[in-house]
Coordinates of C-alpha atoms in Angstrom, one line a residue:
X24 CA 14.5 -15.4 -6.8
X25 CA 11.4 -16.5 -6.8
X26 CA 8.9 -15.4 -3.9
X27 CA 6.7 -12.4 -3.1
X28 CA 8.0 -8.8 -2.0
X29 CA 5.4 -7.1 -0.2
X30 CA 6.2 -2.9 -0.7
X31 CA 4.2 -0.7 1.7
X32 CA 4.4 3.3 1.0
X33 CA 4.6 5.2 3.6
X34 CA 6.7 8.8 2.2
X35 CA 3.5 11.3 1.7
X36 CA 3.4 14.6 2.9
X37 CA 0.2 13.7 5.4
X38 CA -1.4 17.5 3.8
X39 CA -5.1 16.9 4.6
X40 CA -4.7 15.1 7.7
X41 CA -2.3 17.6 9.4
X42 CA -5.3 20.4 7.9
X43 CA -7.7 18.6 9.3
X44 CA -6.2 18.2 12.7
X45 CA -5.4 21.7 12.6
X46 CA -8.7 22.9 11.8
X47 CA -10.1 20.7 15.2
X48 CA -7.7 22.5 17.4
X49 CA -5.8 19.4 17.8
X50 CA -2.2 18.3 17.8
X51 CA -0.4 18.0 14.8
X52 CA 0.2 14.0 14.3
X53 CA 1.1 12.0 11.6
X54 CA -1.6 10.4 10.1
X55 CA 0.2 7.0 10.4
X56 CA 0.9 7.4 13.9
X57 CA -2.6 7.6 15.3
X58 CA -3.7 4.1 16.8
X59 CA -5.9 1.2 15.9
X60 CA -6.4 -0.8 18.4
X61 CA -3.6 0.5 20.6
X62 CA -1.5 -0.4 17.5
X63 CA -0.1 2.8 15.9
X64 CA -1.8 2.7 12.4
X65 CA 1.6 1.5 10.4
X66 CA 2.4 -0.7 12.5
X67 CA -1.1 -2.3 12.1
X68 CA -0.7 -2.2 8.5
X69 CA 3.0 -3.7 8.6
X70 CA 2.0 -6.3 10.7
X71 CA -0.6 -8.0 8.6
X72 CA 1.3 -7.7 5.8
X73 CA 3.9 -10.1 7.4
X74 CA 1.1 -12.1 8.4
X75 CA 0.4 -13.2 5.1
X76 CA 4.1 -15.4 5.0
X77 CA 5.4 -12.8 2.4
X78 CA 9.4 -13.3 2.1
X79 CA 10.2 -9.6 2.7
X80 CA 8.6 -6.7 3.6
X81 CA 9.8 -3.5 2.4
X82 CA 8.7 0.0 3.8
X83 CA 9.4 3.2 1.6
X84 CA 9.9 6.1 3.8
X85 CA 10.0 10.0 2.7
X86 CA 8.1 13.0 4.2
X87 CA 8.6 12.9 8.3
X88 CA 10.3 9.5 7.8
X89 CA 12.1 10.6 11.5
X90 CA 8.4 10.7 13.0
X91 CA 8.0 6.9 11.7
X92 CA 11.1 5.6 12.3
X93 CA 10.9 4.8 16.3
X94 CA 7.8 3.3 15.8
X95 CA 8.7 1.0 13.3
X96 CA 11.7 -0.3 14.7
X97 CA 9.4 -1.7 17.1
X98 CA 8.5 -4.2 15.0
X99 CA 10.7 -7.3 15.5
X100 CA 11.1 -9.8 12.4
X101 CA 14.0 -10.1 10.1
X102 CA 11.7 -10.2 6.7
X103 CA 10.9 -6.6 7.8
X104 CA 13.6 -3.7 5.8
X105 CA 12.9 0.0 6.0
X106 CA 14.5 2.0 3.2
X107 CA 14.1 5.8 1.7
X108 CA 13.7 8.0 -0.7
X109 CA 16.7 9.7 -1.6
X110 CA 14.4 12.5 -2.6
X111 CA 11.3 13.2 -0.6
X112 CA 9.8 15.3 -3.0
X113 CA 8.6 12.7 -5.7
X114 CA 5.2 11.1 -6.7
X115 CA 3.7 7.4 -6.0
X116 CA 5.1 5.9 -8.5
X117 CA 8.9 6.8 -7.8
X118 CA 7.8 5.8 -4.1
X119 CA 6.7 2.1 -6.0
X120 CA 9.8 1.6 -7.7
X121 CA 12.3 2.1 -5.0
X122 CA 10.8 -0.2 -3.2
X123 CA 10.5 -2.8 -6.3
X124 CA 13.6 -2.1 -7.1
X125 CA 15.4 -2.5 -3.5
X126 CA 13.0 -6.2 -3.3
X127 CA 14.6 -9.7 -3.7
X128 CA 11.9 -11.6 -5.1
X129 CA 10.4 -11.7 -8.4
X130 CA 6.3 -10.9 -7.7
X131 CA 5.3 -8.0 -5.2
X132 CA 2.5 -6.8 -3.0
X133 CA 1.9 -3.6 -3.1
X134 CA -0.1 -1.7 0.0
X135 CA -0.2 2.1 1.2
X136 CA 0.7 2.5 4.7
X137 CA -2.6 3.7 5.2
X138 CA -4.7 1.0 4.3
X139 CA -5.0 -0.8 7.3
X140 CA -8.2 -2.6 6.4
X141 CA -7.1 -4.7 4.0
X142 CA -7.4 -8.0 5.2
X143 CA -4.8 -10.6 5.2
X144 CA -7.5 -12.6 3.5
X145 CA -7.8 -10.2 0.9
X146 CA -3.8 -9.8 0.8
X147 CA -3.7 -13.3 0.2
X148 CA -6.0 -13.7 -2.7
X149 CA -4.5 -11.1 -4.3
X150 CA -1.0 -13.3 -4.5
X151 CA -3.0 -16.5 -5.2
X152 CA -5.1 -14.8 -7.9
X153 CA -1.9 -13.6 -9.7
X154 CA 0.3 -17.3 -9.2
X155 CA -3.0 -19.0 -10.4
X156 CA -3.3 -16.7 -13.8
X157 CA -2.2 -17.8 -17.2
X158 CA 0.4 -15.7 -17.4
X159 CA 1.5 -14.0 -13.7
X160 CA 4.4 -12.0 -15.3
X161 CA 2.0 -10.1 -17.6
X162 CA -1.1 -9.9 -15.2
X163 CA -2.0 -7.7 -12.7
X164 CA -4.6 -8.6 -9.8
X165 CA -6.0 -5.9 -7.6
X166 CA -8.5 -4.8 -5.3
X167 CA -11.6 -4.6 -7.2
X168 CA -13.7 -1.0 -6.3
X169 CA -17.0 -2.2 -8.2
X170 CA -17.0 -4.6 -10.9
X171 CA -14.5 -7.9 -10.2
X172 CA -12.9 -10.6 -12.8
X173 CA -10.9 -9.3 -15.7
X174 CA -11.3 -5.6 -16.4
X175 CA -10.6 -3.5 -19.5
X176 CA -10.1 -0.9 -17.4
X177 CA -8.2 0.4 -14.6
X178 CA -10.7 3.8 -13.9
X179 CA -10.6 4.6 -9.8
X180 CA -8.2 1.5 -9.3
X181 CA -5.0 1.7 -7.5
X182 CA -3.2 -0.5 -4.3
X183 CA -3.3 -2.6 -3.2
X184 CA -1.8 -5.3 -6.0
X185 CA 0.1 -7.8 -6.8
X186 CA 2.2 -7.9 -10.1
X187 CA 5.7 -9.0 -11.1
X188 CA 8.4 -6.7 -10.2
X189 CA 9.5 -6.5 -14.1
X190 CA 6.4 -4.9 -14.7
X191 CA 6.8 -2.5 -12.4
X192 CA 10.6 -1.8 -13.6
X193 CA 9.0 -1.5 -16.7
X194 CA 6.3 0.9 -16.8
X195 CA 7.6 3.2 -13.4
X196 CA 11.0 3.9 -15.0
X197 CA 10.7 7.5 -15.3
X198 CA 7.7 8.3 -14.0
X199 CA 7.0 10.5 -11.3
X200 CA 2.4 10.0 -11.3
X201 CA 0.2 8.7 -8.9
X202 CA -0.2 5.0 -10.0
X203 CA -3.8 5.3 -11.8
X204 CA -2.4 6.7 -15.2
X205 CA 0.1 4.0 -14.9
X206 CA -2.1 1.0 -14.6
X207 CA -4.5 2.3 -17.4
X208 CA -1.1 2.5 -19.7
X209 CA -0.6 -1.0 -18.7
X210 CA -4.1 -2.3 -19.5
X211 CA -4.1 -0.3 -23.2
X212 CA -0.9 -2.0 -23.5
X213 CA -2.3 -5.8 -23.2
X214 CA -1.4 -6.3 -19.5
X215 CA -4.3 -8.3 -18.1
X216 CA -6.1 -6.7 -15.3
X217 CA -8.2 -8.9 -12.7
X218 CA -10.2 -7.2 -10.0
X219 CA -10.4 -9.7 -6.8
X220 CA -13.5 -9.1 -5.0
X221 CA -13.5 -7.2 -1.0
X222 CA -14.0 -8.9 1.7
X223 CA -15.4 -6.4 3.1
X224 CA -16.7 -2.4 2.5
X225 CA -14.1 -1.1 4.9
X226 CA -11.2 -2.2 2.7
X227 CA -12.3 0.1 0.5
X228 CA -11.7 3.0 2.8
X229 CA -7.9 5.2 2.6
X230 CA -7.5 7.2 5.8
X231 CA -6.8 10.2 3.6
X232 CA -9.0 12.9 6.5
X233 CA -9.2 12.6 10.2
X234 CA -13.0 11.3 9.8
X235 CA -11.9 8.6 7.8
X236 CA -9.5 7.7 10.6
X237 CA -12.6 7.8 13.0
X238 CA -15.0 5.2 10.8
X239 CA -11.8 3.2 10.3
X240 CA -10.8 3.1 14.3
X241 CA -14.7 2.3 15.5
X242 CA -15.6 -0.2 12.8
X243 CA -12.2 -2.0 13.9
X244 CA -12.8 -2.0 17.5
X245 CA -16.8 -3.1 17.1

């Protein structure tokens, strides 16, 4: 079905954040439940994705899913669907694939739950760039980390990105890895890769450690 499914991954072990909190003598807490503007980080990310007008938003849960369900249940939008990894001990590629095979629409916008800094504008730019490309079914539009425009290498790149669901089904099937090696293989096989410029430097920050969270929280609150 023509349209866009936003797939948000929220299935990780949260290991680095938990280690950070423990070393600081702080209460252990899922990083996606840390708050930005009085909103749990995962809800902040999901609501921003829904503002793009995406046809559906799928959040894929895995480790510690019981901690996230109550918070996600506070979002009342018929487009939001929550699914689970049957095996929580899988790599990111299988989490994304789980979202893709459960999606209803032809195109996917893939975003990590710990990327609340990615702006609505950038999400829309990723989708629009894909739709306006010469071959949307064989193109990945991705957030740039350096060079912009068409690239001949996926070095250092990952989420967020947008592409046709058939590409993800083809390249993620049977893979249990991070996304970057798979993106590199796509490029090697002739899939077009277009890097969309960031709206601001904060978009390039993933919240893995507590200092990352403090940076994002303080910048967003400015």
